[in-house]
Coordinates of C-alpha atoms in Angstrom, one line a residue:
X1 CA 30.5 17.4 23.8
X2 CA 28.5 17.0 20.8
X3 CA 28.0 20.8 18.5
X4 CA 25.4 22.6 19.0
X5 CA 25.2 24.8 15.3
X6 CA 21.7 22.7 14.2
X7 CA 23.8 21.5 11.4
X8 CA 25.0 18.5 10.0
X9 CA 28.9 18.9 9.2
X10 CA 32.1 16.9 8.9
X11 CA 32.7 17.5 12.6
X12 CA 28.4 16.2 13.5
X13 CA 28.9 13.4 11.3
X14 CA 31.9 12.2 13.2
X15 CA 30.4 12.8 16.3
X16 CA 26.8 11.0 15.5
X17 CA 29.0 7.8 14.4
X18 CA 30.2 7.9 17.5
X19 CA 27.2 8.2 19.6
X20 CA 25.9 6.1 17.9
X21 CA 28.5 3.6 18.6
X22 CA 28.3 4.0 21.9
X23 CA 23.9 3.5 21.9
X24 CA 24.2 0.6 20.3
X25 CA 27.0 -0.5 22.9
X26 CA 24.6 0.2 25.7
X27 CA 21.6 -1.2 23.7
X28 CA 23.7 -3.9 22.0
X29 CA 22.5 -7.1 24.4
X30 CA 18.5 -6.3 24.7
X31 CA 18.1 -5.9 21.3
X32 CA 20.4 -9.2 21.0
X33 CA 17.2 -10.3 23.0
X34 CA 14.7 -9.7 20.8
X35 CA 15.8 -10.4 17.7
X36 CA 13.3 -12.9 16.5
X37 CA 12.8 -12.0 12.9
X38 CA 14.2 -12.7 10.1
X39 CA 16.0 -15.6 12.5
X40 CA 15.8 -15.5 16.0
X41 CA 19.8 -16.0 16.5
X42 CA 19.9 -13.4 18.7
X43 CA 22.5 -11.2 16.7
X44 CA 20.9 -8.3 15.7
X45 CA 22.2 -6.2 18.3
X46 CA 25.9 -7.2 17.7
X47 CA 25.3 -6.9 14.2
X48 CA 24.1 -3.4 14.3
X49 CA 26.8 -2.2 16.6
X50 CA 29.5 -3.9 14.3
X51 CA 28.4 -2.0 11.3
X52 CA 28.5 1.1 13.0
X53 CA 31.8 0.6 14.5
X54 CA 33.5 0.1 11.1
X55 CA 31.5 3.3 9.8
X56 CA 33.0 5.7 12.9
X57 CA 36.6 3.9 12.2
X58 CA 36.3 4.6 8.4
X59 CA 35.3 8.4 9.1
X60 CA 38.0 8.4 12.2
X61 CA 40.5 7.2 9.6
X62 CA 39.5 10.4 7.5
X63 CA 40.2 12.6 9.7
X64 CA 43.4 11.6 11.0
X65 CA 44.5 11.7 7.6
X66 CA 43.4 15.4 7.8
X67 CA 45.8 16.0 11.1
X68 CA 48.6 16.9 9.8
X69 CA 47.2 19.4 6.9
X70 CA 45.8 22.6 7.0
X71 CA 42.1 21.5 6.2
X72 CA 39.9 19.8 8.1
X73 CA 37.9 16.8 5.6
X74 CA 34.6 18.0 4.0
X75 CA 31.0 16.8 4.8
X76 CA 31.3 15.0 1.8
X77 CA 34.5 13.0 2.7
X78 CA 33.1 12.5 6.3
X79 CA 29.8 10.7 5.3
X80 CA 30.9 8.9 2.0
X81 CA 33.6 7.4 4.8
X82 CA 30.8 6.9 7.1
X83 CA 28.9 5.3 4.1
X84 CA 31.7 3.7 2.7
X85 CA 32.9 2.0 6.1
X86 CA 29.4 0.6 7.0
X87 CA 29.0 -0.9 3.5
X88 CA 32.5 -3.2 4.4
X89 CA 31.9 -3.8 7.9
X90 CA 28.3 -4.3 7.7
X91 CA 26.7 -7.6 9.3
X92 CA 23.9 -9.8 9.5
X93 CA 20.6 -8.6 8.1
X94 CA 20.1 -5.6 10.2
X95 CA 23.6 -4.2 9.6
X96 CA 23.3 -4.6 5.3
X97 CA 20.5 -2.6 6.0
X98 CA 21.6 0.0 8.0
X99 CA 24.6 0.4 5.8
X100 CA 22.1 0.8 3.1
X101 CA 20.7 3.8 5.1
X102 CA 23.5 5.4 5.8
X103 CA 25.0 5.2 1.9
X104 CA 21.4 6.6 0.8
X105 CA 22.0 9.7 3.3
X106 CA 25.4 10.1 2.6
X107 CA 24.4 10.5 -1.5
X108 CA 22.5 13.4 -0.4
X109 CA 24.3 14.9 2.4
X110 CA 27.6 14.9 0.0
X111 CA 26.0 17.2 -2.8
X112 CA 25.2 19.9 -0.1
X113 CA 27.3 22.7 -1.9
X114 CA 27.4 25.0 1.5
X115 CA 29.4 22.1 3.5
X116 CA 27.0 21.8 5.8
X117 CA 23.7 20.3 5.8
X118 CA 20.7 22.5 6.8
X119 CA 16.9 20.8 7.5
X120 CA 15.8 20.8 3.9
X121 CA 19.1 19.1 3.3
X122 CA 18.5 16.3 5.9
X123 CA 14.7 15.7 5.0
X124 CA 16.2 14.9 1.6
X125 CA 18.6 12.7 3.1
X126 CA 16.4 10.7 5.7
X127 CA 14.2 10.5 2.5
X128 CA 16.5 8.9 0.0
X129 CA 17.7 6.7 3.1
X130 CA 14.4 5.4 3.6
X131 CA 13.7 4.3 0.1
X132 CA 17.2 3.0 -1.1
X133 CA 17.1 0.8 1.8
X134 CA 13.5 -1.0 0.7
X135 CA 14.8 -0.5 -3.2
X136 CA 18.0 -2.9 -2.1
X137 CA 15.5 -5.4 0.0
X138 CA 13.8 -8.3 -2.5
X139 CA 11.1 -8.5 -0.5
X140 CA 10.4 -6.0 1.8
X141 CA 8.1 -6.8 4.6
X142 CA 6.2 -4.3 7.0
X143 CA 7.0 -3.9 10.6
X144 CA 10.5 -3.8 9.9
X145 CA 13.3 -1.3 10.2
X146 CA 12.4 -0.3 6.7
X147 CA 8.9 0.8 8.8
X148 CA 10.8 2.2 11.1
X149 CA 12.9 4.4 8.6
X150 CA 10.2 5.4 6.2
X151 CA 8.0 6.5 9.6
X152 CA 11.4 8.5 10.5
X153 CA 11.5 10.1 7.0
X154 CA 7.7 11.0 6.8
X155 CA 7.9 12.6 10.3
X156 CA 11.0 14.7 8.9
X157 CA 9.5 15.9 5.7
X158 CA 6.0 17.0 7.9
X159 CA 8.1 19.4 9.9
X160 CA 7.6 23.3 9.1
X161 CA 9.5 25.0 6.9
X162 CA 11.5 26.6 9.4
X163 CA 12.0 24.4 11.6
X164 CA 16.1 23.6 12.1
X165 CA 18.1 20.9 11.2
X166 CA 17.7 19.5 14.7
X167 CA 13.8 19.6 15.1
X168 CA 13.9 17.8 11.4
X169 CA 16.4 15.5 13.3
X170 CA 14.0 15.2 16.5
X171 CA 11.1 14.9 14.3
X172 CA 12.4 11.8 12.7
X173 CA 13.4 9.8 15.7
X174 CA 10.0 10.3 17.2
X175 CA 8.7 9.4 14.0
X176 CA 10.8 6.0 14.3
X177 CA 10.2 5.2 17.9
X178 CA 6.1 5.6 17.4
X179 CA 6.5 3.5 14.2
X180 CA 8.5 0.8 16.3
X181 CA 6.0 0.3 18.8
X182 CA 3.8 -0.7 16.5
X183 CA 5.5 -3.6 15.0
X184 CA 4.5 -6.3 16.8
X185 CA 0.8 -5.8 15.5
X186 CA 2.4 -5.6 12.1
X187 CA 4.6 -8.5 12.1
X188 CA 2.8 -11.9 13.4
X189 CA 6.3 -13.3 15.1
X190 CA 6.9 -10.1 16.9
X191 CA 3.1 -10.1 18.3
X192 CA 3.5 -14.0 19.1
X193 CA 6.7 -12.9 20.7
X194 CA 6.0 -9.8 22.5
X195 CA 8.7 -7.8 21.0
X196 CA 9.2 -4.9 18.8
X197 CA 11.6 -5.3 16.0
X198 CA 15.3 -6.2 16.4
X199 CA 17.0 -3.6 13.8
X200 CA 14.1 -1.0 14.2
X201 CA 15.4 -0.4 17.9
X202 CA 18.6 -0.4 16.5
X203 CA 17.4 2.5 14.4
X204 CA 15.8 4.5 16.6
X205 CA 19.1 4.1 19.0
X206 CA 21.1 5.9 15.7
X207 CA 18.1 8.4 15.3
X208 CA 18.6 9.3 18.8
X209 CA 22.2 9.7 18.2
X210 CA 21.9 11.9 15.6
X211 CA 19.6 13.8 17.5
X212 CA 22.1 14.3 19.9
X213 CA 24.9 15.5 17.8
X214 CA 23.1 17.8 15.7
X215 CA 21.3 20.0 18.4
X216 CA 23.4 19.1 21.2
X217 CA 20.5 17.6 23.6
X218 CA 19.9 13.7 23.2
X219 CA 16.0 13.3 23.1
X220 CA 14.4 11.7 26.5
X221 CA 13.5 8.2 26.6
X222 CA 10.3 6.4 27.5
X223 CA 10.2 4.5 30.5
X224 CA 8.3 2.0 28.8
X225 CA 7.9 1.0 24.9
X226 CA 10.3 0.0 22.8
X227 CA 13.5 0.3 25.0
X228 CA 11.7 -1.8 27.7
X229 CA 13.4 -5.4 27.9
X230 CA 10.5 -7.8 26.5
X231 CA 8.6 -10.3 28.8
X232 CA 11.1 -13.4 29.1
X233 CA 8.6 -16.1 28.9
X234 CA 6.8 -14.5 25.4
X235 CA 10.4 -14.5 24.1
X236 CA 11.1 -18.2 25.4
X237 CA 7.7 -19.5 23.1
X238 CA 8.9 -18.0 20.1
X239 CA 11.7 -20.8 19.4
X240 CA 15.3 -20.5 18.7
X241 CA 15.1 -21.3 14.7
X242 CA 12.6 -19.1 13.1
X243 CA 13.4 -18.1 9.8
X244 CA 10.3 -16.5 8.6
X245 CA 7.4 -14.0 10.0
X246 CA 4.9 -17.3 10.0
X247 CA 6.9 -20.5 9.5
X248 CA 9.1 -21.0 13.0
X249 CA 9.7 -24.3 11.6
X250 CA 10.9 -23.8 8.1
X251 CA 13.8 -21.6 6.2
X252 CA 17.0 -21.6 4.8
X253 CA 19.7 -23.2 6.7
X254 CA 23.1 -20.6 6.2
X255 CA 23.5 -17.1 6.3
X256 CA 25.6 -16.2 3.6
X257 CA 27.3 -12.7 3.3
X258 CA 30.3 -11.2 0.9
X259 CA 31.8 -8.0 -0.6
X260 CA 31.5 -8.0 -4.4
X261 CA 33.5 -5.6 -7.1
X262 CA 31.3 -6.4 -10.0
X263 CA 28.9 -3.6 -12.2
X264 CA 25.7 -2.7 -11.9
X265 CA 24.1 -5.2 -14.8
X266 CA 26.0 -8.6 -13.2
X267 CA 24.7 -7.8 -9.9
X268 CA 20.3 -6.8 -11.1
X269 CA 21.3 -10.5 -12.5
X270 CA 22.8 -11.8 -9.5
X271 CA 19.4 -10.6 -7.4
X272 CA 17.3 -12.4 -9.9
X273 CA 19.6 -16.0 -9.2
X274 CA 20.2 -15.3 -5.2
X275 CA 16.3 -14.2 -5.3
X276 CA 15.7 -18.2 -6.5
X277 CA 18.0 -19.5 -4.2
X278 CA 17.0 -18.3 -1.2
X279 CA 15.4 -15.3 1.1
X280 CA 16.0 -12.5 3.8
X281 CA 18.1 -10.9 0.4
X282 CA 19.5 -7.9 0.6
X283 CA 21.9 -6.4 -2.0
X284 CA 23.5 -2.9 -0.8
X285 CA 26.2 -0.7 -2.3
X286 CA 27.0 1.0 -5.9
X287 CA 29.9 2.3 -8.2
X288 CA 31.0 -1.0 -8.0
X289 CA 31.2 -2.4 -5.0
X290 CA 28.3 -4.2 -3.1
X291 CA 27.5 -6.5 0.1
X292 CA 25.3 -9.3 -0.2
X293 CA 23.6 -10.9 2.3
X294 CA 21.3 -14.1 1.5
X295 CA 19.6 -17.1 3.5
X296 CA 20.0 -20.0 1.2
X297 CA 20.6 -23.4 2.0
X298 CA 22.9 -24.0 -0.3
X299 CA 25.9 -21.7 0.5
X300 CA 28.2 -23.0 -2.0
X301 CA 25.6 -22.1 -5.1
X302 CA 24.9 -18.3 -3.0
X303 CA 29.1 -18.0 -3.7
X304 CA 29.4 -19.6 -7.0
X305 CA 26.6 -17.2 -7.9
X306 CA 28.7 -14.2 -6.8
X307 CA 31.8 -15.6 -8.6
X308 CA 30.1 -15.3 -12.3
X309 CA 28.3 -11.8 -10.9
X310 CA 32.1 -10.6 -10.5
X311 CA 35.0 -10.9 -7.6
X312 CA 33.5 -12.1 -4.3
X313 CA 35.5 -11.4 -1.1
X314 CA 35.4 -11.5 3.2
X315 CA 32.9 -14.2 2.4
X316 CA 31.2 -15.2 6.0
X317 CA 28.9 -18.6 6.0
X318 CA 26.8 -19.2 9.5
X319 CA 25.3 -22.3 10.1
X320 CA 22.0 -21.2 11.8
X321 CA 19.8 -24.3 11.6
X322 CA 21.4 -27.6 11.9
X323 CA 18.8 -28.8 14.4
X324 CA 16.0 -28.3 12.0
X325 CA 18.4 -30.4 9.1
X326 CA 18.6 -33.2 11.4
X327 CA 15.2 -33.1 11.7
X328 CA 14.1 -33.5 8.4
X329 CA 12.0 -36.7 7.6
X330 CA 13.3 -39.4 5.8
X331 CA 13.7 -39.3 1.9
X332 CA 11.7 -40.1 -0.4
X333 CA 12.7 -43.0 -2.8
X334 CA 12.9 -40.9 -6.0
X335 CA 11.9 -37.8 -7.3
X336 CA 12.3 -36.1 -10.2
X337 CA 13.7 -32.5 -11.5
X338 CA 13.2 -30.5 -14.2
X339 CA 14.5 -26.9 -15.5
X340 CA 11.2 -25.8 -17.1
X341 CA 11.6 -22.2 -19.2
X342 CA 8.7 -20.3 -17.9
X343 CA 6.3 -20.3 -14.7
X344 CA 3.2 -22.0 -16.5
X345 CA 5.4 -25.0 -17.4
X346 CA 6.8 -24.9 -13.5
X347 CA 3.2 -25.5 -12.3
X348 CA 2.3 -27.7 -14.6
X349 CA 5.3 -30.3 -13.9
X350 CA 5.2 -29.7 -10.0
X351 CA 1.4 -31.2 -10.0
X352 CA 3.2 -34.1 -11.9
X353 CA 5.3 -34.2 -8.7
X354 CA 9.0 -33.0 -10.2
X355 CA 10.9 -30.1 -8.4
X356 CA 11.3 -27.1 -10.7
X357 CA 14.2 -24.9 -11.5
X358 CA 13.0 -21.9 -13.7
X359 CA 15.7 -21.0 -16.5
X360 CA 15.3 -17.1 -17.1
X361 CA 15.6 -16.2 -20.7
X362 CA 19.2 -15.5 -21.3
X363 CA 20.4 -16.7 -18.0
X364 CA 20.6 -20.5 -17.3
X365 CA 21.1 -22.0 -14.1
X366 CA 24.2 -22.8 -12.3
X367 CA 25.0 -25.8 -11.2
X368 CA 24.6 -24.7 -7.9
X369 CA 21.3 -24.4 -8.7
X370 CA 20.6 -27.7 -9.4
X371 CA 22.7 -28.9 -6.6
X372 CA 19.7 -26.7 -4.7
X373 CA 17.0 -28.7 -6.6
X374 CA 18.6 -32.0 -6.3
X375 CA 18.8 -31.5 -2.4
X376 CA 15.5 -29.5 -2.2
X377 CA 13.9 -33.1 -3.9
X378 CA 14.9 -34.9 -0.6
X379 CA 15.0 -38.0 -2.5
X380 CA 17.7 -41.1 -3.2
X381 CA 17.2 -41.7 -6.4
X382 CA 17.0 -38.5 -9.1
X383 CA 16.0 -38.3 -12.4
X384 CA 17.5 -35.0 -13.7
X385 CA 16.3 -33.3 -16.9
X386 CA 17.6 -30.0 -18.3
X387 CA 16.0 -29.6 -21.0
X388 CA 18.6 -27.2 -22.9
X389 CA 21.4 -28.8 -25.2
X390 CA 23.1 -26.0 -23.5
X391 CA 22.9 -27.2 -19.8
X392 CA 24.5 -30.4 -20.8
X393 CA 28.1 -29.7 -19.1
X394 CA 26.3 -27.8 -16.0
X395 CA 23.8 -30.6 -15.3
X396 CA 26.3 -33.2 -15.4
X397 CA 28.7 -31.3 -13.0
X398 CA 25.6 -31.1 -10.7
X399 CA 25.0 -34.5 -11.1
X400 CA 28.6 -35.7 -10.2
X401 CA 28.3 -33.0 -7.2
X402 CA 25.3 -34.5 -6.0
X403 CA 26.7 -38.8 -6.7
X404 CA 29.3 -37.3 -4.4
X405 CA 26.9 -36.5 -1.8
X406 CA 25.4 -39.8 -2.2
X407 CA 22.1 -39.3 -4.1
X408 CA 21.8 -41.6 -7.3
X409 CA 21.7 -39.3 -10.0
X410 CA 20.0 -40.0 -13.3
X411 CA 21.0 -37.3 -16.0
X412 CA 18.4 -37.7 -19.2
X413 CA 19.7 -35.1 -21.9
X414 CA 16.7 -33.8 -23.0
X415 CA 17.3 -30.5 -25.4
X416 CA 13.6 -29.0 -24.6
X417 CA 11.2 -28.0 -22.6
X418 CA 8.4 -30.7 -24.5
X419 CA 11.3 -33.6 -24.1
X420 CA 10.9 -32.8 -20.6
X421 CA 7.1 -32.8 -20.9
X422 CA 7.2 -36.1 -22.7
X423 CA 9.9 -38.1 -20.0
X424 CA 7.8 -37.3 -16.9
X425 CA 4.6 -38.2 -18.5
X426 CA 5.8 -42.0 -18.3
X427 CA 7.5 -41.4 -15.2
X428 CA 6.4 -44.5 -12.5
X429 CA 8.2 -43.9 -9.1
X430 CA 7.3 -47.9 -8.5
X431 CA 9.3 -49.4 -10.8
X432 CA 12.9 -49.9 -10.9
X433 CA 15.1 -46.9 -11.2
X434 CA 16.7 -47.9 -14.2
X435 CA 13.5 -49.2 -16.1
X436 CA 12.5 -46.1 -15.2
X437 CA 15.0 -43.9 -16.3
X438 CA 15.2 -45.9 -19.6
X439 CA 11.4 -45.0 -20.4
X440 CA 11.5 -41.8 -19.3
X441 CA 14.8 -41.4 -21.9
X442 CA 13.0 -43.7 -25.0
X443 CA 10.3 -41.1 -24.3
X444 CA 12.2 -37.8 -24.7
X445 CA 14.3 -39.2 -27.4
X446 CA 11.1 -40.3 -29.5
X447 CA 9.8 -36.4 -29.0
X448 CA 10.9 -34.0 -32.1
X449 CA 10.6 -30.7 -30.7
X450 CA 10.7 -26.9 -32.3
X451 CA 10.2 -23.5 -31.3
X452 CA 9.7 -20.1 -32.7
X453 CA 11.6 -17.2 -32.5
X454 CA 11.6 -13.5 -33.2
X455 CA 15.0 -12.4 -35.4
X456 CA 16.9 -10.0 -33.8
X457 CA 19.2 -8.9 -36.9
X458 CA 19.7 -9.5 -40.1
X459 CA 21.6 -13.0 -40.5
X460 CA 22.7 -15.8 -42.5
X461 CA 20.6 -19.1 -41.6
X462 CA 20.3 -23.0 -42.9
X463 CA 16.8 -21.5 -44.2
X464 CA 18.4 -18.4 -46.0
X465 CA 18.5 -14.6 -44.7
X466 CA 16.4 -13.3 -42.4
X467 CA 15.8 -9.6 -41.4
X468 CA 15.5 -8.5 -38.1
X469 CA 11.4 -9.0 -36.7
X470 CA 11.5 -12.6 -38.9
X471 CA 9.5 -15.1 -37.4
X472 CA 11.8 -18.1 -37.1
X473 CA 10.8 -22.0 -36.6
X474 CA 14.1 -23.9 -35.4
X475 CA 13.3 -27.9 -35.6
X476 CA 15.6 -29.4 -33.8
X477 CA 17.6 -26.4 -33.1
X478 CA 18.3 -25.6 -36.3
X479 CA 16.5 -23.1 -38.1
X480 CA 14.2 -24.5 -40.7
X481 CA 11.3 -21.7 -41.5
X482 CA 11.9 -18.0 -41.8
X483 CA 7.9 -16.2 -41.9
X484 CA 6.5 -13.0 -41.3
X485 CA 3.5 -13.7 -38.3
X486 CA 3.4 -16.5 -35.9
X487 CA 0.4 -18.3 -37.4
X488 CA 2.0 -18.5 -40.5
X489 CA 5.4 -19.8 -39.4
X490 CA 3.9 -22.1 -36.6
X491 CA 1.6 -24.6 -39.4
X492 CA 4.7 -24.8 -41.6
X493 CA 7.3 -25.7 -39.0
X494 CA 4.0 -28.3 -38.0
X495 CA 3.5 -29.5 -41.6
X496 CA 7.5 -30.1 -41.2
X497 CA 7.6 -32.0 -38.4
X498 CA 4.3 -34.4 -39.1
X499 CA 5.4 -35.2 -42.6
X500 CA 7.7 -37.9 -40.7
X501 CA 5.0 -38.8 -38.8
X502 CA 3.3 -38.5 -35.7
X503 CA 0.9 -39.2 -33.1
X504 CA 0.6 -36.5 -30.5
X505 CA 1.5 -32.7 -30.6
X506 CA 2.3 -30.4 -28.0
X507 CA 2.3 -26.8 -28.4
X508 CA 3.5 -24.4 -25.3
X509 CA 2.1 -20.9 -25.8
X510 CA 4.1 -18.1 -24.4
X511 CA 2.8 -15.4 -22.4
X512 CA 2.0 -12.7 -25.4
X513 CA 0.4 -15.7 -27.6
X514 CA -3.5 -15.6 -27.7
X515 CA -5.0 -18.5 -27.0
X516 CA -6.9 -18.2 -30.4
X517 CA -3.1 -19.3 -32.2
X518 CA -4.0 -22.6 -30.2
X519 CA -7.4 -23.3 -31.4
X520 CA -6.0 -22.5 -34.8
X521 CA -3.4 -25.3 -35.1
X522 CA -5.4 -27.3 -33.9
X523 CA -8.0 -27.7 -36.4
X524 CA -5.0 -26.9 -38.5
X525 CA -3.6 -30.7 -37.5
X526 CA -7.2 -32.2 -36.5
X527 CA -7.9 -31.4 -40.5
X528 CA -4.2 -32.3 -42.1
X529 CA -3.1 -35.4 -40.2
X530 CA -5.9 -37.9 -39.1
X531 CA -5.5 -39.8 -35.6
X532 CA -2.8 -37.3 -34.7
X533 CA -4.2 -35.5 -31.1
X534 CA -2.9 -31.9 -29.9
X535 CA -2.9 -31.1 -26.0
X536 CA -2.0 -27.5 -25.5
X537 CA 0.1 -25.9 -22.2
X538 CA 0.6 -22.3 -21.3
X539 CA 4.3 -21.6 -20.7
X540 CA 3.9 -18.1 -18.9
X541 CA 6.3 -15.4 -19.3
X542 CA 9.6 -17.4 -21.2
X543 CA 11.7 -16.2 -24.1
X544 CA 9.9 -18.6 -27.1
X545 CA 6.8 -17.4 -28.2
X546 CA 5.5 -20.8 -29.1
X547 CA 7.4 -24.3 -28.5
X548 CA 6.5 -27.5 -30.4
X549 CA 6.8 -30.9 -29.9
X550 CA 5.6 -33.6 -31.7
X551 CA 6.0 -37.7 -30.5

């Protein structure tokens, strides 16, 4: 029988995991049923009760440890196992998530000096769960369980002041189970389906648990709502591959999940990469270890991703959408791509027709990443450019990775962004594949390029010292200018580069560079070098203030 104090202690929290355990058993197969979004693979259910059974054995394991002392384990060692034991076992979307929950209460509910945790204690707690879950979500999408659990938390905190830890508690699973009945109107797939959200019934089934265990009285159920089985033929139209709220047809083809020991700065980083590669991400954990889960279809780039972030392990793959690959139309004869350093320069080569892979500043693609573009091109013949002297030994692993997959592979070495520029402008997907390849590499390799840069430190260059805040113009990649303001710097590195010669100059501005600087080199060549034409790009938000080429 579950206490009855109106407390949350060791003893509650091992009794909520396992009623919990056992809601989710009874619920396990209808939610199974209704789980249509983020894919409707009919796991959510299994998922959810998985997670929690690894919680209530972690916490079980804690106190058997405790059997044959004379203390019984703390509220803090009962929910940092609960915590700790969902973050390992969880599974699937929904159960990253809830283990996210659960860690987010657990951070509160562990600094409760008394040992047991009152109502303010818990509003806290349901608080703190509510957001850490969204915070660990890349995209977090409404009529979800994170509705679900922020509805729960903003029902708990509107309870009075002296209200006990099992009203606050009661509050917050009736919070959740209003909040979940409206999720079809808030999620398109779930109103097309006539369902409520998968994992937010699996939340309100642990709200009710906890409930139960705090106050001793589970709360009644509805006879209709969001327990109610849904309407088999609504369920039936929804489709058995939809990835995404409004795109049945589309998404990423393999769920990819692992535990990672790696430090806080590798994994914001690892986001960022898995963020590119793919969606439905969700990144849970701290103090070192983490789950990821990721939709991506390439799984091997999602892993080689987690092997640079730190030590990935109990990696799971699931192959959810091999219909929809066989499906695909047939490739296209060619098709070119390009790592471009900034957004404004990804738009501006995907009119031209290339795929795109955006190099952050200070973290280059993988080769996994390109493996991902390469694919993502659906084509036979690729022309790849990287565009970084840099990427020269990743490219050309991702080219010999993708030759083994039997895609031609084209790798032009171009060591910027405007060599890029300048190879697809002669791009012609109706000639031959290697006359094409050879102009698009005459064109690069006839294309002197620059760029500026802002001096971190004091240094020794091939142009003399600079101080730290130096404006520097590399030519070449060398640095061949050291000046104190953009303007400046930019007409000599110009007045450089056109003293060979020159007929056309491209300048990409950076995000922080006023299109004024533009007009001003402009006339600056227009009155210096006769016949010589300037076009002018914006690059968005890159690391290089300014990049130059001239052809």
């Amino acid at each position: 029988m579950p206490q009855t104090a109106d407390d949350l202690d060791a003893v509650a929290v091992r009794t909520w995991c396992s009623l919990a355990l056992d809601a989710l058993g009874r619920e396990r197969e209808a939610i199974d049923a209704i789980n249509v979004y983020p894919v409707a693979d009919g796991d959510t259910g299994t998922n959810l009760y998985l997670t929690a059974e690894s919680a209530a054995a972690a916490v079980e394991a804690v106190f058997a440890a405790h059997e044959t002392g004379t203390s019984a384990p703390s509220t803090a060692d009962a929910v940092r196992a609960m915590a700790h034991g969902a973050l390992i076992g969880a599974r699937g979307n929904s159960g990253t998530i809830l283990a996210q929950l659960l860690r987010g209460m657990a951070g509160v509910l562990a600094e409760e000096p008394a040992g047991r945790a009152g109502p303010e204690r818990l509003r806290l707690a349901l608080t703190r769960a509510a957001a850490s879950a969204r915070e660990a979500v890349a995209h977090p999408v409404e009529g979800t369980v994170l509705t679900v659990a922020t509805a729960a938390a903003e029902a708990a905190g509107h309870t009075e002041a002296g209200a006990g830890a099992g009203a606050v508690a009661r509050a917050a699973y009736e919070g959740a189970r209003i909040a979940l009945e409206a999720t079809p109107g808030q999620l398109a797939v779930l109103g097309r389906a006539g369902v409520v959200d998968a994992g937010g019934r699996g939340l309100v089934a642990v709200l009710g648990a906890l409930v139960e265990a705090v106050s001793g009285r589970a709360p009644e159920r509805p006879a209709t709502g969001p327990t109610a089985p849904p309407a088999p033929a609504p369920f039936a139209a929804a489709g058995g591959d939809c990835p995404a709220a409004d795109d049945p047809e589309g998404g990423p083809a393999f769920e990819v999940i692992y535990l990672l020991e790696a430090g806080d700065e590798a994994v914001e980083r690892l986001r960022a990469r898995l963020d590119v590669l793919g969606d439905s991400l969700v990144v849970v954990g701290g103090d070192g270890l983490w789950n990821v889960h990721v939709h991506v279809d390439d799984a091997g780039a999602a892993v080689e991703a987690g092997v640079e972030a730190g030590r990935p392990y109990r990696i799971r793959i699931t192959h959810f959408a091999a219909d929809r690959l066989h499906a695909r139309p047939e490739p296209a004869q060619r098709a070119v791509v390009v790592v471009v350093p900034g957004d404004g320069l990804g738009g501006l080569c995907a009119e031209a027709g290339a795929t795109t892979v955006l190099a952050r500043p200070g973290e280059p693609p993988a080769s996994g990443e390109l493996v991902d573009a390469i694919r993502r091109a659906h084509a036979r013949e690729v022309v790849l450019l990287p565009n970084d002297a840099d990427l020269r030994h990743t490219a050309a692993a991702a080219a010999e990775q993708a030759r083994a997959e039997g895609i031609r592979v084209a790798l032009i070495p171009t060591r910027a962004a405007v060599q890029g520029i300048a190879a697809l402008a002669v791009h012609e997907a109706d000639r031959s594949f290697d006359e094409d390849v050879v102009a698009m590499t005459a064109a690069a390799g006839a294309t002197r390029y620059a760029e500026l840069a802002v001096a971190e430190r004091q240094s020794w260059t091939m142009a003399g010292i600079c101080q730290a805040g130096d404006i520097l113009g590399l030519i070449d990649g060398d640095v061949a200018v050291i000046g104190q303001d953009v303007p400046e710097t930019a007409r000599s590195v110009l007045d450089r580069m056109l003293a060979a010669g020159g007929e056309l100059v491209t300048l990409v501005l950076g995000e922080d560079i006023p299109d004024a600087l533009a007009a001003t080199l402009e006339e600056h060549v227009r009155e210096g070098y006769l016949a010589v034409d300037t076009v002018v790009y914006r690059g968005g938000h890159q690391c290089a203030p300014l990049l130059i080429g001239v052809e």
